[in-house]
Amino acid sequence: MVFTRLLHSSANLARVVRHTSRLTAVQIKIQNTLKWAAILGLFGFTGIVMVVAAAYLYLAPLLPEAETYRNVQLETPLRIYTSDRRLIDEIGNRRNPVDFEDIPQVLTDALIATEDVRFYSHYGVDLRSLARGLYGLVRGVNLGGGSTITMQLANILSFDSDNVYLRKIKTIPFALQIQQELSKEEVLNLYFNTAYFGAGADGIGAAAYVYYGKDVRELSLPEAAMMISLLPCPSACNPFSNPSRAIERRRTRLANMLREGMITQAEFQDADHAPITAGRRNRDIEISAPYIAEMVRQQLYDEHGEEAYSQGFEVVTTIDGDKQLAANQALVNGLETYYDKRHGYRGATANYPLELYADQNGDARKSWLEELQQVPVFGNQQPAIVTSVSDLSFEAILKSGQAATVEWEGISWAYKFNSRNDAWPPPQVAADVVQVGDLIRLKHSDESWQLGQVPDIQGALVSMSPSNGEIIALVGGYDFRRSQVNRVITPRPPGSNFKPFLYGTALEQGYSAATTINDAPITRGDYRPNNYENNFLGPITLRYALKESRNVPAVRLYDQLGDDKVLEFARKFGFQTQNFPRNDLTVALGSQDVQPLEIVTAYSTIANGGYKVEPWFIKEISNLADGQLFHATPVTVCEDCNLANNDSSTEIIPAPRIIDAQVAFILNSMLRSVIEEGSGARVQREIGRSDLMGKTGTTNGPTELWFSGFNRDIATTVFIGFDQPEPLGEREQGATIAVPIWIDFMKVALENMPENTMKRPDGIEDRLINKTTGALATPGEPDTMFEYFRTENAPTTDGALLPGVDLNEEESEELSTETIF
């Protein structure tokens, strides 16, 4: 028994020993594994430290010094003013640094809750966020970005020119460096002062004013949340471009604050239901002159590069604010009224059917309003959607949410557009013109709403002083937002607007206004010009030929004078005649492209008595750092420039004379006849001044319409035409559109200004002549007038001088149907 027990005990002992041995082996194996793991971990950690250290040593010299970003500098945009210092435009981003103490807590909370909830617990880089972002990238899901506020600040402050991968690598050490050198409050302050919030606002100080017109300290909870919602996508997410998206993004920021316990449920509800109160306030423009502003911007950029937009440049232009407003209104109203409405209604832009846009209550207004937010205002034309239609009226909703009623008086003009020459039939009821859901345009006029449409025609108006060439008003198109093409400096054929320079050549070559020229068929090769009236009058005076804008006499006169004389005369006025063809009689009728600016400059020389002035539009340039950089000293017309220089603190540069005063005076009087009896007679009827001269212009098609006119103080040119030349309609002439636009502007421009014309120079004599034949007449004879002559050309015998003209020349050729007036 005892022996058995001993054997049993020995067996148990052996099993224990074997088990203990196995445990010791496992432990040894574990210990060895841990040892090697520790060794490998140590090597790995050492390797990582070495790589990080090497990367830091490599990147450290590339990181900016603290001094380069600690102090944010004020950036002041380019500001452009009228001559009386009313703001035309402000170009460039605005930055207005604020102190951390001025930033409200709700703004800081909104930023931290959205972008970096562990902001106060990390050292510039959040490893948990980076790991989460990396894990999401591997899985292909969006788990949020890994960038901290400090890393975002590092990205804002530097690395703009780096590729995306190098920039991300640099961001981490830079963020660590920033956090070592700046406190958390300084990081937040620098972030708010450098982040871009859209709408031209760099930093929260500028953004608070741009969006809300407030100091940053006054921002409310919903406004603060809206500001933070802009940061990832300031252009696409702002409440100006996408209100509905902006509201959703604001809700997300408020929800983040609620989750972090920064606001209560009640505060969340109140802020979430708050309406959008943002409104663009960064450009308090007093005078709209975007085309001249772009001309200024381009010149400043050419001279100063990107600094033109941030270094506080101020430019005072030559623009007269009141005249610019009159020019804007004259051109926009003229294109709408004098042309577009007369050619019929082209229909709605689009239709948003009620059944597709209505909510469960059958109301589509909310959806329609969202559609309207995407449609810009052009000119006087407000976008609207038709909500209901009655027999003789309809109602519409504007993008502001306002309801508008359009009565029959505002609808009846809308004849159906078929072509430029056909608008028919007239509407009988409102449903002939609009349907519910139509996207249309409305114009507010005379305290009522009218159906409108954005004209597809374009135009330009430019006005300058004949005394020194300063541009006092300039409109380069119907609406700069729709098209930035500046038609004032875009060459187009001027038609008969060029004829004064043909007749001026004749006067310089010894012709007189009483010289007769044969209004009879003429053929040169395949070219056979025709008159607008499709008739011929025989011998007529040059005065009558210009007054009535007869084409055939103009071509015959050009043929007599020759290319060299006419083009040299025109060249002196600033036309680029080196580009004009030779041996081309159509040049006489204005077939070659010229800029409206060139035309008005040339007419200014006629107005001032023969002196060449140059167009200019910048009076002064200054900036914050250097003060005044430029002050204009234009060439100026003055009777005695030496005396004027003695009386002036600035030097006056005399304008050179390019044509004799006698030629200029007679040409003035011939252009006065156009206003009194010719194609510009509407000017005399509606303005009624005796100091106005001018000339219409209409080209083949017609495709371009012009009127240029002046007195001694103001010269103005109006151009009308499609950007891609096409016929305007067979009934159109310069007198039907360009002239009334010119009148609307000049009525305002000349208000309270005394009449002023070129003074009669020495060397001018007048004779009583027969108006039809140009021959000397005796007192008491019918159909007579006093005509002006240069002394050396004044007739002393019966009959006027007629150099180079054969009155017996007759040519009976078939007439061309193409005409330039």
Short mmCIF file of N, CA and C in Angstrom, two decimals, residues 353-459:
data_model
loop_
_atom_site.label_atom_id
_atom_site.label_comp_id
_atom_site.label_asym_id
_atom_site.label_seq_id
_atom_site.Cartn_x
_atom_site.Cartn_y
_atom_site.Cartn_z
N PRO A 353 -42.27 74.78 -64.68
CA PRO A 353 -43.70 74.42 -64.54
C PRO A 353 -44.14 74.31 -63.10
N LEU A 354 -45.33 74.79 -62.84
CA LEU A 354 -45.89 74.77 -61.50
C LEU A 354 -45.94 73.35 -60.95
N GLU A 355 -46.36 72.39 -61.77
CA GLU A 355 -46.52 71.02 -61.29
C GLU A 355 -45.20 70.38 -60.88
N LEU A 356 -44.09 70.86 -61.40
CA LEU A 356 -42.78 70.30 -61.05
C LEU A 356 -42.13 71.02 -59.87
N TYR A 357 -42.52 72.24 -59.63
CA TYR A 357 -41.86 73.05 -58.60
C TYR A 357 -42.73 73.27 -57.36
N ALA A 358 -43.99 72.89 -57.40
CA ALA A 358 -44.87 73.14 -56.26
C ALA A 358 -44.59 72.17 -55.13
N ASP A 359 -44.80 72.61 -53.88
CA ASP A 359 -44.68 71.73 -52.72
C ASP A 359 -45.99 70.98 -52.53
N GLN A 360 -46.11 70.30 -51.41
CA GLN A 360 -47.30 69.48 -51.18
C GLN A 360 -48.56 70.32 -51.03
N ASN A 361 -48.38 71.62 -50.80
CA ASN A 361 -49.54 72.51 -50.71
C ASN A 361 -49.84 73.20 -52.04
N GLY A 362 -49.10 72.83 -53.08
CA GLY A 362 -49.32 73.42 -54.40
C GLY A 362 -48.68 74.78 -54.59
N ASP A 363 -47.77 75.15 -53.67
CA ASP A 363 -47.12 76.46 -53.74
C ASP A 363 -45.69 76.29 -54.26
N ALA A 364 -45.38 76.95 -55.36
CA ALA A 364 -44.04 76.83 -55.96
C ALA A 364 -43.15 78.02 -55.66
N ARG A 365 -43.62 78.96 -54.87
CA ARG A 365 -42.87 80.20 -54.70
C ARG A 365 -41.48 79.98 -54.11
N LYS A 366 -41.37 79.09 -53.13
CA LYS A 366 -40.07 78.85 -52.52
C LYS A 366 -39.08 78.30 -53.53
N SER A 367 -39.51 77.33 -54.33
CA SER A 367 -38.62 76.75 -55.33
C SER A 367 -38.30 77.77 -56.42
N TRP A 368 -39.29 78.54 -56.83
CA TRP A 368 -39.04 79.57 -57.85
C TRP A 368 -38.05 80.61 -57.35
N LEU A 369 -38.19 80.96 -56.06
CA LEU A 369 -37.29 81.96 -55.49
C LEU A 369 -35.86 81.46 -55.49
N GLU A 370 -35.65 80.17 -55.24
CA GLU A 370 -34.31 79.60 -55.30
C GLU A 370 -33.75 79.67 -56.71
N GLU A 371 -34.58 79.42 -57.71
CA GLU A 371 -34.13 79.53 -59.09
C GLU A 371 -33.73 80.96 -59.44
N LEU A 372 -34.49 81.92 -58.93
CA LEU A 372 -34.23 83.33 -59.25
C LEU A 372 -32.91 83.81 -58.67
N GLN A 373 -32.48 83.20 -57.57
CA GLN A 373 -31.23 83.66 -56.96
C GLN A 373 -30.04 83.43 -57.87
N GLN A 374 -30.18 82.52 -58.83
CA GLN A 374 -29.08 82.22 -59.74
C GLN A 374 -29.07 83.14 -60.96
N VAL A 375 -30.08 83.99 -61.10
CA VAL A 375 -30.22 84.82 -62.31
C VAL A 375 -29.80 86.25 -61.99
N PRO A 376 -28.79 86.79 -62.67
CA PRO A 376 -28.31 88.15 -62.36
C PRO A 376 -29.24 89.22 -62.91
N VAL A 377 -29.14 90.40 -62.33
CA VAL A 377 -29.80 91.59 -62.85
C VAL A 377 -28.89 92.19 -63.92
N PHE A 378 -29.46 92.54 -65.07
CA PHE A 378 -28.71 93.21 -66.12
C PHE A 378 -29.42 94.51 -66.46
N GLY A 379 -28.65 95.60 -66.49
CA GLY A 379 -29.24 96.89 -66.85
C GLY A 379 -30.40 97.23 -65.93
N ASN A 380 -31.54 97.56 -66.53
CA ASN A 380 -32.76 97.85 -65.77
C ASN A 380 -33.63 96.62 -65.58
N GLN A 381 -33.17 95.46 -66.04
CA GLN A 381 -34.03 94.29 -66.17
C GLN A 381 -33.90 93.36 -64.96
N GLN A 382 -35.00 93.28 -64.17
CA GLN A 382 -35.04 92.43 -62.99
C GLN A 382 -35.58 91.05 -63.37
N PRO A 383 -34.91 89.95 -62.98
CA PRO A 383 -35.47 88.63 -63.26
C PRO A 383 -36.70 88.37 -62.40
N ALA A 384 -37.67 87.68 -62.97
CA ALA A 384 -38.92 87.37 -62.26
C ALA A 384 -39.51 86.11 -62.86
N ILE A 385 -40.38 85.45 -62.08
CA ILE A 385 -41.11 84.27 -62.56
C ILE A 385 -42.60 84.55 -62.44
N VAL A 386 -43.32 84.26 -63.51
CA VAL A 386 -44.75 84.53 -63.55
C VAL A 386 -45.48 83.56 -62.62
N THR A 387 -46.31 84.11 -61.72
CA THR A 387 -47.05 83.28 -60.76
C THR A 387 -48.52 83.13 -61.12
N SER A 388 -49.10 84.09 -61.84
CA SER A 388 -50.49 83.98 -62.27
C SER A 388 -50.72 84.90 -63.46
N VAL A 389 -51.70 84.55 -64.30
CA VAL A 389 -51.99 85.31 -65.51
C VAL A 389 -53.49 85.58 -65.58
N SER A 390 -53.84 86.86 -65.74
CA SER A 390 -55.22 87.26 -65.96
C SER A 390 -55.38 87.69 -67.41
N ASP A 391 -56.57 88.19 -67.76
CA ASP A 391 -56.80 88.58 -69.16
C ASP A 391 -55.85 89.67 -69.61
N LEU A 392 -55.76 90.74 -68.84
CA LEU A 392 -54.97 91.90 -69.27
C LEU A 392 -53.89 92.27 -68.26
N SER A 393 -53.45 91.32 -67.48
CA SER A 393 -52.37 91.57 -66.52
C SER A 393 -51.80 90.23 -66.08
N PHE A 394 -50.67 90.29 -65.39
CA PHE A 394 -50.12 89.08 -64.77
C PHE A 394 -49.34 89.48 -63.53
N GLU A 395 -49.11 88.49 -62.67
CA GLU A 395 -48.32 88.71 -61.47
C GLU A 395 -47.06 87.86 -61.53
N ALA A 396 -46.02 88.36 -60.90
CA ALA A 396 -44.73 87.66 -60.91
C ALA A 396 -44.04 87.87 -59.58
N ILE A 397 -43.09 86.99 -59.27
CA ILE A 397 -42.28 87.11 -58.07
C ILE A 397 -40.86 87.48 -58.47
N LEU A 398 -40.29 88.49 -57.80
CA LEU A 398 -38.93 88.94 -58.06
C LEU A 398 -37.96 88.16 -57.17
N LYS A 399 -36.66 88.26 -57.45
CA LYS A 399 -35.68 87.51 -56.68
C LYS A 399 -35.59 87.99 -55.23
N SER A 400 -36.08 89.20 -54.96
CA SER A 400 -36.14 89.71 -53.59
C SER A 400 -37.30 89.10 -52.81
N GLY A 401 -38.20 88.38 -53.50
CA GLY A 401 -39.40 87.85 -52.88
C GLY A 401 -40.60 88.76 -53.05
N GLN A 402 -40.38 89.96 -53.56
CA GLN A 402 -41.46 90.92 -53.78
C GLN A 402 -42.36 90.44 -54.91
N ALA A 403 -43.68 90.66 -54.73
CA ALA A 403 -44.64 90.36 -55.78
C ALA A 403 -44.84 91.60 -56.64
N ALA A 404 -44.94 91.42 -57.95
CA ALA A 404 -45.12 92.54 -58.88
C ALA A 404 -46.30 92.25 -59.79
N THR A 405 -47.11 93.27 -59.99
CA THR A 405 -48.25 93.17 -60.91
C THR A 405 -47.95 94.00 -62.16
N VAL A 406 -48.11 93.39 -63.32
CA VAL A 406 -47.86 94.07 -64.58
C VAL A 406 -49.19 94.26 -65.30
N GLU A 407 -49.59 95.52 -65.46
CA GLU A 407 -50.85 95.83 -66.13
C GLU A 407 -50.65 95.83 -67.65
N TRP A 408 -51.76 95.98 -68.37
CA TRP A 408 -51.73 95.89 -69.83
C TRP A 408 -50.82 96.94 -70.47
N GLU A 409 -50.71 98.10 -69.83
CA GLU A 409 -49.84 99.15 -70.39
C GLU A 409 -48.39 98.70 -70.44
N GLY A 410 -48.02 97.79 -69.58
CA GLY A 410 -46.66 97.27 -69.58
C GLY A 410 -46.50 96.00 -70.38
N ILE A 411 -47.55 95.55 -71.04
CA ILE A 411 -47.52 94.30 -71.81
C ILE A 411 -47.76 94.56 -73.30
N SER A 412 -48.56 95.56 -73.60
CA SER A 412 -49.08 95.74 -74.96
C SER A 412 -48.01 95.96 -76.01
N TRP A 413 -46.80 96.35 -75.59
CA TRP A 413 -45.71 96.58 -76.56
C TRP A 413 -45.17 95.28 -77.15
N ALA A 414 -45.47 94.15 -76.51
CA ALA A 414 -44.78 92.89 -76.78
C ALA A 414 -45.31 92.20 -78.04
N TYR A 415 -45.15 92.87 -79.19
CA TYR A 415 -45.42 92.21 -80.47
C TYR A 415 -44.48 91.03 -80.62
N LYS A 416 -44.92 89.97 -81.26
CA LYS A 416 -44.11 88.77 -81.39
C LYS A 416 -42.93 89.03 -82.33
N PHE A 417 -41.73 88.76 -81.84
CA PHE A 417 -40.53 88.91 -82.67
C PHE A 417 -40.43 87.75 -83.66
N ASN A 418 -40.35 88.09 -84.94
CA ASN A 418 -40.14 87.09 -85.98
C ASN A 418 -38.77 87.26 -86.63
N SER A 419 -38.40 88.50 -86.88
CA SER A 419 -37.08 88.82 -87.43
C SER A 419 -36.82 90.29 -87.14
N ARG A 420 -35.63 90.78 -87.50
CA ARG A 420 -35.31 92.19 -87.27
C ARG A 420 -36.24 93.12 -88.04
N ASN A 421 -36.86 92.60 -89.07
CA ASN A 421 -37.76 93.43 -89.89
C ASN A 421 -39.23 93.06 -89.71
N ASP A 422 -39.52 92.15 -88.77
CA ASP A 422 -40.89 91.67 -88.65
C ASP A 422 -41.23 91.39 -87.19
N ALA A 423 -42.10 92.19 -86.61
CA ALA A 423 -42.64 91.96 -85.27
C ALA A 423 -44.17 91.98 -85.39
N TRP A 424 -44.77 90.80 -85.32
CA TRP A 424 -46.21 90.67 -85.53
C TRP A 424 -46.66 89.26 -85.12
N PRO A 425 -47.83 89.09 -84.58
CA PRO A 425 -48.89 90.07 -84.35
C PRO A 425 -48.77 90.73 -82.98
N PRO A 426 -49.57 91.75 -82.73
CA PRO A 426 -49.61 92.34 -81.40
C PRO A 426 -50.38 91.44 -80.45
N PRO A 427 -50.06 91.49 -79.16
CA PRO A 427 -50.79 90.65 -78.21
C PRO A 427 -52.21 91.16 -78.00
N GLN A 428 -53.13 90.24 -77.77
CA GLN A 428 -54.52 90.59 -77.49
C GLN A 428 -54.86 90.43 -76.01
N VAL A 429 -54.22 89.44 -75.37
CA VAL A 429 -54.38 89.21 -73.94
C VAL A 429 -53.01 88.86 -73.36
N ALA A 430 -52.90 88.90 -72.03
CA ALA A 430 -51.61 88.65 -71.39
C ALA A 430 -51.09 87.25 -71.69
N ALA A 431 -51.98 86.27 -71.85
CA ALA A 431 -51.56 84.90 -72.12
C ALA A 431 -50.91 84.74 -73.48
N ASP A 432 -51.08 85.72 -74.36
CA ASP A 432 -50.36 85.68 -75.63
C ASP A 432 -48.87 85.90 -75.43
N VAL A 433 -48.49 86.42 -74.27
CA VAL A 433 -47.11 86.83 -74.03
C VAL A 433 -46.42 85.97 -72.97
N VAL A 434 -47.12 85.66 -71.87
CA VAL A 434 -46.50 84.94 -70.76
C VAL A 434 -47.37 83.78 -70.30
N GLN A 435 -46.74 82.81 -69.64
CA GLN A 435 -47.42 81.68 -69.02
C GLN A 435 -46.90 81.53 -67.60
N VAL A 436 -47.68 80.89 -66.74
CA VAL A 436 -47.24 80.65 -65.36
C VAL A 436 -45.95 79.83 -65.40
N GLY A 437 -44.98 80.25 -64.61
CA GLY A 437 -43.68 79.58 -64.55
C GLY A 437 -42.64 80.16 -65.48
N ASP A 438 -43.01 81.12 -66.33
CA ASP A 438 -42.05 81.73 -67.24
C ASP A 438 -41.01 82.55 -66.47
N LEU A 439 -39.74 82.36 -66.82
CA LEU A 439 -38.67 83.23 -66.33
C LEU A 439 -38.58 84.41 -67.28
N ILE A 440 -38.89 85.60 -66.78
CA ILE A 440 -38.96 86.79 -67.61
C ILE A 440 -38.13 87.90 -66.99
N ARG A 441 -38.21 89.08 -67.59
CA ARG A 441 -37.57 90.27 -67.04
C ARG A 441 -38.63 91.35 -66.86
N LEU A 442 -38.50 92.09 -65.76
CA LEU A 442 -39.38 93.21 -65.49
C LEU A 442 -38.56 94.48 -65.31
N LYS A 443 -39.14 95.58 -65.74
CA LYS A 443 -38.52 96.89 -65.60
C LYS A 443 -39.47 97.81 -64.86
N HIS A 444 -38.95 98.51 -63.85
CA HIS A 444 -39.80 99.43 -63.09
C HIS A 444 -39.66 100.82 -63.68
N SER A 445 -40.79 101.37 -64.11
CA SER A 445 -40.76 102.68 -64.77
C SER A 445 -42.05 103.42 -64.47
N ASP A 446 -41.90 104.71 -64.15
CA ASP A 446 -43.07 105.57 -63.90
C ASP A 446 -44.00 104.95 -62.84
N GLU A 447 -43.40 104.46 -61.76
CA GLU A 447 -44.14 103.92 -60.62
C GLU A 447 -44.93 102.66 -60.94
N SER A 448 -44.60 101.97 -62.02
CA SER A 448 -45.29 100.73 -62.36
C SER A 448 -44.31 99.75 -62.98
N TRP A 449 -44.69 98.48 -62.98
CA TRP A 449 -43.86 97.44 -63.57
C TRP A 449 -44.24 97.22 -65.02
N GLN A 450 -43.20 96.98 -65.85
CA GLN A 450 -43.41 96.69 -67.26
C GLN A 450 -42.67 95.40 -67.61
N LEU A 451 -43.25 94.65 -68.54
CA LEU A 451 -42.53 93.51 -69.10
C LEU A 451 -41.30 94.02 -69.83
N GLY A 452 -40.19 93.36 -69.67
CA GLY A 452 -38.96 93.78 -70.32
C GLY A 452 -38.23 92.60 -70.92
N GLN A 453 -37.04 92.86 -71.41
CA GLN A 453 -36.13 91.81 -71.86
C GLN A 453 -34.74 92.42 -71.97
N VAL A 454 -33.73 91.59 -71.80
CA VAL A 454 -32.34 92.06 -71.92
C VAL A 454 -32.02 92.20 -73.40
N PRO A 455 -31.64 93.39 -73.85
CA PRO A 455 -31.33 93.56 -75.28
C PRO A 455 -30.16 92.69 -75.70
N ASP A 456 -30.25 92.16 -76.93
CA ASP A 456 -29.09 91.46 -77.46
C ASP A 456 -28.21 92.38 -78.29
N ILE A 457 -28.66 93.63 -78.46
CA ILE A 457 -27.85 94.63 -79.15
C ILE A 457 -26.91 95.28 -78.14
N GLN A 458 -25.82 95.84 -78.62
CA GLN A 458 -24.85 96.50 -77.75
C GLN A 458 -24.60 97.92 -78.24
N GLY A 459 -23.85 98.67 -77.46
CA GLY A 459 -23.54 100.04 -77.83
C GLY A 459 -22.46 100.61 -76.95
#
